[in-house]
Amino acid sequence: MADDKEREGTELVVAEYHRKIKEAFEVFDHEANNTVDVRIKAGAFLPGLSSGVSREIGTIIRSLGCCPSEGELHDLIAEVEEEEPTGYIRYEKFLPVMTEVLLERRYRPIPEDTLLRAFEVLDSSKRGFLTREELIKYMTEEGEPFSQEEMEEMLSAAVDPESNSIHYKDYIAMMVVDES
Amino acid sequence: MGCGTSSSTKDRKSEKALKAALVIQNWYRGYSARLKARQRYALTIFQSIEYADEQGQLQLSNFFSFMLENYTQIHEKDPELVARLFGRTLQDSKDRQEYVSFVDVPDSYNGPRLQFPLTFTDIDLLVEAFKQQQILHAHYVLEVLFETKRVLKQMPNFTQVKTSPTKEITICGDLHGKLDDLFLIFYKNGLPSGSNSYIFNGDFVDRGKHSMEILMILFVSFLVYPNDLHLNRGNHEDFMMNLRYGFTKEILHKYKLHGKKILQILEDVYTWLPIGTIIDNEILVIHGGISESTDLNLLHRIERHKMKSVLMPPISIDEDQDTDLKKTKTGANVVPREGKTNESPSEQLPKHEWEQVVTVFSASNYYEEGSNRGAYIKLCCDMTPRFFQYQVTRATCLRPLYQRVNTMESSAIRILKERMLSRKTDLIRAFQLQDRSKSGKLSMGQWAFSMENTLGLNLPWRSLSPHLVTTDKNGNINYMSTFQDIHIQKPVKEAQSTLIETLYRYRSDLQIIFNVIDSDHSGLISMEEFRAMWKLFNSHYSIHIEDFQVDELAERMDLNKDGSIDFNEFLKAFYVVHKLEKLNKSDANLL
């Protein structure tokens, strides 16, 4: 009995996940043909990107609350891509993989204090801020480097124009508020 | 203290830095993706609602057809009403001199002064003046309109244009009153001239705030270069659409004294705009595109000036001529939806990709700042067309993405909430139907289903739910929270909620109908006209409001007690109050 109920519960959860994934997918499905571009160029609806490559499928996955690294994202895309990469991802392939990701609660988002500590590590002299140059250096040379666009995008919101530096504590607080 | 220790410290340090960088990058990419998704959701809301509005127009147009079909019955009951409704023709006999000479240009007028016959100097003059926010005097507006009509009358339904290796042609799509976009196009591509041809493919007006200025620049350019500036009629070059989508309001606001005169002439000028342009006998440029049933031969033949409005069936006394018009009506009424932006980058497209139909749209930031870019096409002979994109920005540098997204998102949620409010009764009924236990709660699935079905909007409800309702700790929705911080301001306290809601929901349609009845643009209609119209409206739209309720309301709105209703005031009174934000009445642009 308890097993049945549990199974029913999981079924309901899966059904809800399916609908959520479908919603997110459909919003990016330009041609309404159940496929999504793996990469898009100069998206007309994304004025933040003027050129270069972006990954819609990555955006969809992240919009569903997951935070895979670039490497993890790459692997995930490989799982859902066609055998012969057409540049498009089909919904039928995407759905089961994404459902698993959600059920297993993979790629959990970074908690706020972890993010703060990361900034503090980079701010070795504990000034409470990073200079523009420092942030650029770290973001474009370390880890999974930013593209020029990503860097510019981040700077436009993070840099305090008067001091030309990033007061990371304030910045984080602002982003958190924006998302709530 | 030796090399070994310091290098391992260094290693540990750089490893920590690497990890930290990874954390920040990972977080940022997630955040950035969510921003873009929010932007995309906002866009989806705008598009869905616009699409739903177009369906609404269909209903209105059916209403007018219904009235026309029941002409005789209505005529018996109220001959004057019918005459007003269907007898709109400009008194062609009225001398142009009469109109224009009555309008003096005072010496104190500092705006641009046009000189007829017009030359390219006048185009420059207008562009400079409009950049300085000046308004062209009604005298010149009327002169331009009369002259434009005179020239357009001589043109066939389709303008034939030829390109040559040295003469490209530029095609622009919808501008919708966005003057900055026109300026940007002229800046990038040059002003129209004998060597710089343009086709403007309709929808110059409505929605944006500078429809009049765009129209004047286009008409003046047309008069100066009639062989090089081509204008096609769009579905917004239509007096009824203008009533609903803002141009009429703009005119009456900018031209308080002579606005009505301008409207009357404009109504007529629209009907003389060509239907389309044909380039090199190969390419058809037409607003709204084509369908399988489009018959070019028919379109070449019809008397285009009899099509007063997309929403109104063409009326003519002569039965024979009618047949052609009737055939076109079915095609012209349902305007196929246009795509919003050309998604190609500014480079040449391989020919096979553009073989059949291309859509071009030239109003950037159409829904809201940051929503989309605009584009234009340059064509020449057998060469592949080139596409150019652009976007107007108000500030000298772009605001950060999150601010732009916030603006777009709030705007979208706001209009969505107003929509929900206009169907409050139906929504509550749908919710309660599913809430068997009367708990006031529904599952996410049930709530999303009710919303989608009742509103007829295909939206990502689950993702939008945090903006629209409150959820309890089990993830269930408190469905009445849908209406918690928004309500319709009651113009009259005692009026029943359902009545108010219905009037709010149909206010755009009612505004059009009332304006149509009010042929002398006085702003007033009589109580009898109001009642007669309401009865018809009631039956056609299947609204369940008792006549006496409307009567009561009408009596209360008749403040002067003189038997007439100022319907604009009446409809303006139905605005939505968003409790959580200061309502800017001038933003109520749905009215």
Tab-separated table of N, CA and C in Angstrom, chain A residues 16 19-20 23-24 26-30 40-51 56 58-60 62-70 72 108-110 114-115 117-119 121-122 124 130 135 138-147 150 153-157 171-172 174-175 178-179, chain B residues 13-14 16-41 43-44 47 340-347 365 367 370-373 389 391 398-404 406 408-409 443-446 448 452 458-464 467:
chain	number	residue	atom	x	y	z
A	16	GLU	N	4.561	16.424	-13.274
A	16	GLU	CA	4.757	17.866	-13.117
A	16	GLU	C	6.079	18.309	-13.732
A	19	ARG	N	5.766	18.623	-17.424
A	19	ARG	CA	5.086	19.831	-17.884
A	19	ARG	C	5.990	21.045	-17.770
A	20	LYS	N	6.750	21.069	-16.681
A	20	LYS	CA	7.659	22.189	-16.477
A	20	LYS	C	8.719	22.243	-17.581
A	23	GLU	N	7.191	23.392	-20.871
A	23	GLU	CA	7.010	24.840	-20.892
A	23	GLU	C	8.292	25.543	-21.266
A	24	ALA	N	9.364	25.177	-20.558
A	24	ALA	CA	10.643	25.846	-20.772
A	24	ALA	C	11.118	25.610	-22.205
A	26	GLU	N	9.268	24.910	-24.885
A	26	GLU	CA	8.394	25.562	-25.880
A	26	GLU	C	8.702	27.039	-26.026
A	27	VAL	N	9.069	27.654	-24.923
A	27	VAL	CA	9.328	29.090	-24.976
A	27	VAL	C	10.518	29.399	-25.894
A	28	PHE	N	11.428	28.447	-26.026
A	28	PHE	CA	12.584	28.663	-26.894
A	28	PHE	C	12.434	27.997	-28.262
A	29	ASP	N	11.352	27.283	-28.448
A	29	ASP	CA	11.166	26.557	-29.686
A	29	ASP	C	10.629	27.488	-30.754
A	30	HIS	N	11.504	28.222	-31.440
A	30	HIS	CA	11.103	29.258	-32.388
A	30	HIS	C	10.129	28.793	-33.439
A	40	ILE	N	22.788	29.417	-31.151
A	40	ILE	CA	22.156	30.420	-32.005
A	40	ILE	C	23.120	31.558	-32.272
A	41	LYS	N	22.941	32.219	-33.374
A	41	LYS	CA	23.826	33.337	-33.696
A	41	LYS	C	23.023	34.624	-33.660
A	42	ALA	N	23.544	35.629	-33.045
A	42	ALA	CA	22.920	36.953	-33.038
A	42	ALA	C	21.417	36.882	-32.834
A	43	GLY	N	21.001	36.273	-31.739
A	43	GLY	CA	19.577	36.127	-31.478
A	43	GLY	C	18.884	37.471	-31.427
A	44	ALA	N	17.835	37.571	-32.184
A	44	ALA	CA	17.152	38.851	-32.237
A	44	ALA	C	16.472	39.187	-30.926
A	45	PHE	N	16.080	38.207	-30.178
A	45	PHE	CA	15.375	38.479	-28.939
A	45	PHE	C	16.306	38.533	-27.745
A	46	LEU	N	17.568	38.492	-27.981
A	46	LEU	CA	18.498	38.521	-26.858
A	46	LEU	C	19.474	39.659	-27.084
A	47	PRO	N	19.005	40.867	-26.896
A	47	PRO	CA	19.870	42.008	-27.211
A	47	PRO	C	21.132	42.075	-26.394
A	48	GLY	N	21.220	41.309	-25.337
A	48	GLY	CA	22.447	41.319	-24.555
A	48	GLY	C	23.609	40.728	-25.329
A	49	LEU	N	23.314	39.883	-26.283
A	49	LEU	CA	24.381	39.251	-27.069
A	49	LEU	C	24.369	39.846	-28.467
A	50	SER	N	25.412	40.495	-28.842
A	50	SER	CA	25.374	41.081	-30.176
A	50	SER	C	25.959	40.158	-31.220
A	51	SER	N	26.782	39.251	-30.791
A	51	SER	CA	27.355	38.308	-31.758
A	51	SER	C	27.876	37.119	-30.995
A	56	GLU	N	21.117	27.821	-26.428
A	56	GLU	CA	19.745	27.856	-25.948
A	56	GLU	C	19.453	26.695	-25.038
A	58	GLY	N	21.435	25.221	-23.114
A	58	GLY	CA	22.044	25.520	-21.820
A	58	GLY	C	21.172	26.479	-21.032
A	59	THR	N	20.609	27.459	-21.734
A	59	THR	CA	19.723	28.416	-21.082
A	59	THR	C	18.493	27.716	-20.526
A	60	ILE	N	17.955	26.799	-21.310
A	60	ILE	CA	16.767	26.071	-20.847
A	60	ILE	C	17.085	25.274	-19.592
A	62	ARG	N	19.447	25.703	-17.438
A	62	ARG	CA	19.696	26.568	-16.280
A	62	ARG	C	18.430	27.257	-15.808
A	63	SER	N	17.525	27.551	-16.737
A	63	SER	CA	16.291	28.215	-16.319
A	63	SER	C	15.421	27.283	-15.488
A	64	LEU	N	15.686	25.988	-15.587
A	64	LEU	CA	14.926	25.035	-14.775
A	64	LEU	C	15.537	24.865	-13.388
A	65	GLY	N	16.515	25.687	-13.076
A	65	GLY	CA	17.064	25.725	-11.725
A	65	GLY	C	18.374	24.971	-11.552
A	66	CYS	N	18.891	24.372	-12.612
A	66	CYS	CA	20.141	23.618	-12.474
A	66	CYS	C	21.340	24.501	-12.796
A	67	CYS	N	22.485	24.160	-12.178
A	67	CYS	CA	23.693	24.939	-12.435
A	67	CYS	C	24.854	24.041	-12.840
A	68	PRO	N	24.781	23.450	-14.031
A	68	PRO	CA	25.914	22.637	-14.467
A	68	PRO	C	27.089	23.531	-14.850
A	69	SER	N	28.289	23.027	-14.710
A	69	SER	CA	29.445	23.771	-15.206
A	69	SER	C	29.430	23.633	-16.728
A	70	GLU	N	30.305	24.364	-17.371
A	70	GLU	CA	30.355	24.287	-18.834
A	70	GLU	C	30.672	22.863	-19.274
A	72	GLU	N	30.063	20.043	-17.640
A	72	GLU	CA	28.896	19.188	-17.405
A	72	GLU	C	27.826	19.450	-18.457
A	108	ARG	N	23.076	21.228	-8.399
A	108	ARG	CA	22.386	22.168	-7.513
A	108	ARG	C	23.019	23.549	-7.596
A	109	PRO	N	22.254	24.598	-7.407
A	109	PRO	CA	22.811	25.959	-7.480
A	109	PRO	C	23.743	26.259	-6.312
A	110	ILE	N	24.596	27.232	-6.544
A	110	ILE	CA	25.590	27.659	-5.551
A	110	ILE	C	24.902	28.464	-4.459
A	114	THR	N	28.650	30.495	-0.239
A	114	THR	CA	29.759	29.901	-1.000
A	114	THR	C	30.259	30.907	-2.023
A	115	LEU	N	29.302	31.592	-2.648
A	115	LEU	CA	29.647	32.600	-3.648
A	115	LEU	C	30.447	33.733	-3.003
A	117	ARG	N	32.249	33.594	-0.312
A	117	ARG	CA	33.588	33.125	0.053
A	117	ARG	C	34.501	33.058	-1.164
A	118	ALA	N	33.944	32.696	-2.302
A	118	ALA	CA	34.748	32.623	-3.531
A	118	ALA	C	35.332	33.993	-3.847
A	119	PHE	N	34.494	35.018	-3.768
A	119	PHE	CA	34.987	36.385	-4.000
A	119	PHE	C	36.063	36.749	-2.996
A	121	VAL	N	38.124	34.822	-1.495
A	121	VAL	CA	39.385	34.141	-1.820
A	121	VAL	C	40.176	34.952	-2.840
A	122	LEU	N	39.451	35.452	-3.855
A	122	LEU	CA	40.132	36.218	-4.902
A	122	LEU	C	40.613	37.564	-4.368
A	124	SER	N	42.476	38.699	-2.007
A	124	SER	CA	43.404	38.180	-0.993
A	124	SER	C	43.752	39.210	0.065
A	130	LEU	N	37.031	44.005	-5.537
A	130	LEU	CA	38.004	43.599	-6.537
A	130	LEU	C	38.075	44.708	-7.572
A	135	LEU	N	39.102	41.311	-11.681
A	135	LEU	CA	37.966	40.453	-12.016
A	135	LEU	C	38.101	39.925	-13.438
A	138	TYR	N	40.743	37.157	-13.550
A	138	TYR	CA	40.310	35.871	-13.019
A	138	TYR	C	39.259	35.210	-13.895
A	139	MET	N	38.299	36.016	-14.341
A	139	MET	CA	37.171	35.431	-15.074
A	139	MET	C	37.539	34.982	-16.474
A	140	THR	N	38.538	35.645	-17.066
A	140	THR	CA	38.885	35.264	-18.433
A	140	THR	C	40.113	34.377	-18.530
A	141	GLU	N	40.824	34.202	-17.400
A	141	GLU	CA	42.019	33.367	-17.477
A	141	GLU	C	41.909	32.100	-16.653
A	142	GLU	N	41.073	32.077	-15.640
A	142	GLU	CA	40.987	30.912	-14.765
A	142	GLU	C	39.712	30.123	-15.010
A	143	GLY	N	39.720	28.912	-14.464
A	143	GLY	CA	38.492	28.096	-14.455
A	143	GLY	C	37.974	27.809	-15.857
A	144	GLU	N	36.692	28.085	-16.074
A	144	GLU	CA	36.095	27.942	-17.403
A	144	GLU	C	35.881	29.352	-17.936
A	145	PRO	N	36.896	29.892	-18.615
A	145	PRO	CA	36.920	31.328	-18.898
A	145	PRO	C	35.661	31.868	-19.563
A	146	PHE	N	35.357	33.128	-19.207
A	146	PHE	CA	34.259	33.845	-19.829
A	146	PHE	C	34.599	34.227	-21.250
A	147	SER	N	33.572	34.331	-22.102
A	147	SER	CA	33.766	34.938	-23.411
A	147	SER	C	33.795	36.450	-23.187
A	150	GLU	N	30.315	37.626	-22.182
A	150	GLU	CA	29.926	37.300	-20.811
A	150	GLU	C	30.611	38.264	-19.860
A	153	GLU	N	29.029	41.692	-20.034
A	153	GLU	CA	27.716	41.637	-19.410
A	153	GLU	C	27.835	41.712	-17.897
A	154	MET	N	28.753	40.926	-17.354
A	154	MET	CA	28.907	40.902	-15.901
A	154	MET	C	29.406	42.258	-15.399
A	155	LEU	N	30.373	42.817	-16.110
A	155	LEU	CA	30.930	44.092	-15.678
A	155	LEU	C	29.872	45.192	-15.672
A	156	SER	N	28.983	45.159	-16.671
A	156	SER	CA	28.026	46.261	-16.775
A	156	SER	C	27.158	46.384	-15.534
A	157	ALA	N	26.896	45.275	-14.879
A	157	ALA	CA	26.063	45.334	-13.682
A	157	ALA	C	26.884	45.391	-12.407
A	171	TYR	N	27.112	43.581	-4.605
A	171	TYR	CA	26.714	43.000	-5.896
A	171	TYR	C	25.908	41.724	-5.702
A	172	ILE	N	26.405	40.852	-4.848
A	172	ILE	CA	25.698	39.595	-4.593
A	172	ILE	C	24.308	39.880	-4.035
A	174	MET	N	22.476	42.435	-4.387
A	174	MET	CA	21.611	42.983	-5.432
A	174	MET	C	21.064	41.886	-6.340
A	175	MET	N	21.937	40.963	-6.713
A	175	MET	CA	21.514	39.878	-7.607
A	175	MET	C	20.504	38.970	-6.929
A	178	ASP	N	17.180	40.635	-6.894
A	178	ASP	CA	16.625	40.640	-8.245
A	178	ASP	C	15.929	39.333	-8.587
A	179	GLU	N	16.476	38.256	-8.034
A	179	GLU	CA	15.932	36.940	-8.385
A	179	GLU	C	14.770	36.521	-7.513
B	13	LYS	N	47.447	28.068	-3.373
B	13	LYS	CA	46.781	29.361	-3.593
B	13	LYS	C	46.121	29.395	-4.957
B	14	SER	N	46.894	28.947	-5.980
B	14	SER	CA	46.311	29.042	-7.321
B	14	SER	C	45.181	28.039	-7.491
B	16	LYS	N	43.109	27.273	-5.090
B	16	LYS	CA	41.965	27.911	-4.438
B	16	LYS	C	41.360	28.953	-5.362
B	17	ALA	N	42.273	29.726	-6.018
B	17	ALA	CA	41.785	30.761	-6.932
B	17	ALA	C	40.990	30.129	-8.073
B	18	LEU	N	41.517	29.018	-8.580
B	18	LEU	CA	40.833	28.313	-9.661
B	18	LEU	C	39.437	27.890	-9.232
B	19	LYS	N	39.367	27.296	-8.040
B	19	LYS	CA	38.061	26.833	-7.549
B	19	LYS	C	37.118	28.011	-7.379
B	20	ALA	N	37.663	29.097	-6.819
B	20	ALA	CA	36.816	30.273	-6.594
B	20	ALA	C	36.276	30.812	-7.918
B	21	ALA	N	37.196	30.885	-8.890
B	21	ALA	CA	36.764	31.380	-10.202
B	21	ALA	C	35.658	30.501	-10.770
B	22	LEU	N	35.836	29.209	-10.641
B	22	LEU	CA	34.828	28.269	-11.151
B	22	LEU	C	33.467	28.512	-10.509
B	23	VAL	N	33.502	28.726	-9.186
B	23	VAL	CA	32.241	28.961	-8.467
B	23	VAL	C	31.532	30.199	-9.034
B	24	ILE	N	32.342	31.271	-9.166
B	24	ILE	CA	31.734	32.521	-9.632
B	24	ILE	C	31.214	32.379	-11.063
B	25	GLN	N	32.002	31.729	-11.906
B	25	GLN	CA	31.573	31.574	-13.302
B	25	GLN	C	30.303	30.733	-13.386
B	26	ASN	N	30.314	29.666	-12.619
B	26	ASN	CA	29.159	28.777	-12.614
B	26	ASN	C	27.903	29.533	-12.171
B	27	TRP	N	28.043	30.242	-11.065
B	27	TRP	CA	26.899	31.006	-10.573
B	27	TRP	C	26.445	32.024	-11.605
B	28	TYR	N	27.411	32.753	-12.189
B	28	TYR	CA	27.050	33.802	-13.133
B	28	TYR	C	26.322	33.253	-14.349
B	29	ARG	N	26.830	32.163	-14.856
B	29	ARG	CA	26.176	31.592	-16.041
B	29	ARG	C	24.754	31.157	-15.747
B	30	GLY	N	24.536	30.600	-14.561
B	30	GLY	CA	23.181	30.234	-14.175
B	30	GLY	C	22.299	31.458	-14.086
B	31	TYR	N	22.826	32.495	-13.434
B	31	TYR	CA	22.067	33.724	-13.257
B	31	TYR	C	21.726	34.348	-14.614
B	32	SER	N	22.727	34.417	-15.467
B	32	SER	CA	22.542	35.016	-16.780
B	32	SER	C	21.508	34.252	-17.599
B	33	ALA	N	21.553	32.929	-17.498
B	33	ALA	CA	20.576	32.120	-18.233
B	33	ALA	C	19.168	32.381	-17.710
B	34	ARG	N	19.038	32.502	-16.417
B	34	ARG	CA	17.703	32.741	-15.859
B	34	ARG	C	17.183	34.104	-16.297
B	35	LEU	N	18.110	35.089	-16.390
B	35	LEU	CA	17.707	36.409	-16.893
B	35	LEU	C	17.139	36.288	-18.295
B	36	LYS	N	17.837	35.567	-19.138
B	36	LYS	CA	17.404	35.439	-20.519
B	36	LYS	C	16.096	34.684	-20.632
B	37	ALA	N	15.937	33.698	-19.780
B	37	ALA	CA	14.676	32.972	-19.794
B	37	ALA	C	13.542	33.901	-19.384
B	38	ARG	N	13.770	34.717	-18.382
B	38	ARG	CA	12.742	35.673	-17.937
B	38	ARG	C	12.382	36.623	-19.076
B	39	GLN	N	13.406	37.057	-19.787
B	39	GLN	CA	13.181	37.947	-20.918
B	39	GLN	C	12.315	37.255	-21.959
B	40	ARG	N	12.641	36.001	-22.206
B	40	ARG	CA	11.890	35.234	-23.200
B	40	ARG	C	10.447	35.023	-22.752
B	41	TYR	N	10.242	34.775	-21.476
B	41	TYR	CA	8.882	34.616	-20.973
B	41	TYR	C	8.090	35.901	-21.158
B	43	LEU	N	8.507	38.206	-23.355
B	43	LEU	CA	8.202	38.320	-24.774
B	43	LEU	C	7.032	37.425	-25.154
B	44	THR	N	7.027	36.214	-24.627
B	44	THR	CA	5.936	35.279	-24.920
B	44	THR	C	4.607	35.855	-24.456
B	47	GLN	N	3.512	38.594	-26.898
B	47	GLN	CA	3.062	38.039	-28.172
B	47	GLN	C	1.716	37.347	-28.061
B	340	LYS	N	7.794	39.011	-35.903
B	340	LYS	CA	8.196	40.275	-35.332
B	340	LYS	C	9.561	40.756	-35.766
B	341	THR	N	10.485	39.918	-35.966
B	341	THR	CA	11.808	40.414	-36.326
B	341	THR	C	12.463	39.471	-37.291
B	342	ASN	N	13.243	40.018	-38.131
B	342	ASN	CA	14.040	39.231	-39.038
B	342	ASN	C	15.232	38.705	-38.258
B	343	GLU	N	15.382	37.406	-38.231
B	343	GLU	CA	16.417	36.883	-37.367
B	343	GLU	C	17.765	36.691	-38.030
B	344	SER	N	17.924	37.199	-39.229
B	344	SER	CA	19.216	36.976	-39.886
B	344	SER	C	20.218	38.046	-39.513
B	345	PRO	N	21.468	37.664	-39.385
B	345	PRO	CA	22.491	38.675	-39.135
B	345	PRO	C	22.742	39.480	-40.400
B	346	SER	N	23.500	40.552	-40.261
B	346	SER	CA	23.675	41.416	-41.425
B	346	SER	C	24.726	40.846	-42.360
B	347	GLU	N	24.308	39.835	-43.073
B	347	GLU	CA	25.183	39.287	-44.098
B	347	GLU	C	24.272	38.707	-45.163
B	365	ASN	N	12.290	47.585	-30.170
B	365	ASN	CA	11.691	47.808	-28.845
B	365	ASN	C	10.175	47.920	-28.938
B	367	TYR	N	7.543	45.992	-28.093
B	367	TYR	CA	6.719	45.739	-26.918
B	367	TYR	C	7.162	46.604	-25.755
B	370	GLY	N	14.052	47.057	-25.143
B	370	GLY	CA	14.860	45.846	-25.096
B	370	GLY	C	14.197	44.597	-25.634
B	371	SER	N	12.970	44.720	-26.135
B	371	SER	CA	12.296	43.480	-26.524
B	371	SER	C	12.803	42.903	-27.841
B	372	ASN	N	13.146	43.766	-28.784
B	372	ASN	CA	13.545	43.219	-30.084
B	372	ASN	C	14.274	44.270	-30.921
B	373	ARG	N	14.906	43.802	-31.963
B	373	ARG	CA	15.520	44.719	-32.910
B	373	ARG	C	14.572	44.968	-34.072
B	389	GLN	N	20.079	45.000	-39.378
B	389	GLN	CA	19.347	45.094	-38.117
B	389	GLN	C	19.834	46.261	-37.294
B	391	GLN	N	18.848	48.628	-33.346
B	391	GLN	CA	17.976	48.792	-32.184
B	391	GLN	C	18.177	50.179	-31.597
B	398	LEU	N	23.989	51.276	-23.008
B	398	LEU	CA	22.955	50.309	-22.672
B	398	LEU	C	22.885	50.088	-21.160
B	399	ARG	N	21.682	50.058	-20.643
B	399	ARG	CA	21.540	49.703	-19.222
B	399	ARG	C	21.947	48.259	-19.037
B	400	PRO	N	22.362	47.907	-17.814
B	400	PRO	CA	22.723	46.501	-17.586
B	400	PRO	C	21.531	45.596	-17.891
B	401	LEU	N	21.856	44.407	-18.321
B	401	LEU	CA	20.833	43.470	-18.776
B	401	LEU	C	19.744	43.248	-17.744
B	402	TYR	N	20.145	43.126	-16.462
B	402	TYR	CA	19.114	42.772	-15.476
B	402	TYR	C	18.078	43.887	-15.332
B	403	GLN	N	18.503	45.129	-15.537
B	403	GLN	CA	17.535	46.225	-15.447
B	403	GLN	C	16.567	46.188	-16.626
B	404	ARG	N	17.116	45.907	-17.795
B	404	ARG	CA	16.259	45.853	-18.976
B	404	ARG	C	15.263	44.708	-18.859
B	406	ASN	N	14.172	43.426	-16.083
B	406	ASN	CA	13.184	43.801	-15.074
B	406	ASN	C	12.081	44.662	-15.665
B	408	MET	N	11.109	44.875	-18.789
B	408	MET	CA	10.273	44.082	-19.694
B	408	MET	C	9.344	43.170	-18.918
B	409	GLU	N	9.903	42.555	-17.899
B	409	GLU	CA	9.137	41.584	-17.125
B	409	GLU	C	7.979	42.263	-16.399
B	443	SER	N	-3.958	22.319	-7.100
B	443	SER	CA	-2.594	21.914	-7.438
B	443	SER	C	-2.108	22.813	-8.563
B	444	MET	N	-0.795	22.813	-8.768
B	444	MET	CA	-0.213	23.622	-9.835
B	444	MET	C	-0.847	23.264	-11.170
B	445	GLY	N	-1.004	21.965	-11.398
B	445	GLY	CA	-1.569	21.491	-12.649
B	445	GLY	C	-2.987	22.000	-12.862
B	446	GLN	N	-3.808	21.932	-11.815
B	446	GLN	CA	-5.193	22.373	-11.929
B	446	GLN	C	-5.262	23.878	-12.178
B	448	ALA	N	-2.924	25.844	-13.499
B	448	ALA	CA	-2.409	26.147	-14.838
B	448	ALA	C	-3.455	25.814	-15.905
B	452	GLU	N	-5.107	28.578	-18.464
B	452	GLU	CA	-4.933	28.446	-19.910
B	452	GLU	C	-6.267	28.362	-20.628
B	458	ASN	N	-1.679	30.627	-24.455
B	458	ASN	CA	-0.738	29.526	-24.324
B	458	ASN	C	0.566	30.042	-23.710
B	459	LEU	N	0.607	30.055	-22.387
B	459	LEU	CA	1.776	30.610	-21.697
B	459	LEU	C	2.403	29.598	-20.749
B	460	PRO	N	3.686	29.796	-20.407
B	460	PRO	CA	4.333	28.903	-19.440
B	460	PRO	C	3.875	29.223	-18.029
B	461	TRP	N	2.655	28.742	-17.669
B	461	TRP	CA	2.032	29.142	-16.420
B	461	TRP	C	2.845	28.750	-15.194
B	462	ARG	N	3.451	27.566	-15.258
B	462	ARG	CA	4.191	27.115	-14.079
B	462	ARG	C	5.358	28.043	-13.770
B	463	SER	N	6.044	28.437	-14.826
B	463	SER	CA	7.187	29.326	-14.603
B	463	SER	C	6.736	30.723	-14.183
B	464	LEU	N	5.566	31.120	-14.638
B	464	LEU	CA	5.073	32.463	-14.317
B	464	LEU	C	4.384	32.529	-12.965
B	467	HIS	N	5.002	34.986	-10.016
B	467	HIS	CA	4.643	36.396	-10.183
B	467	HIS	C	3.156	36.633	-10.005
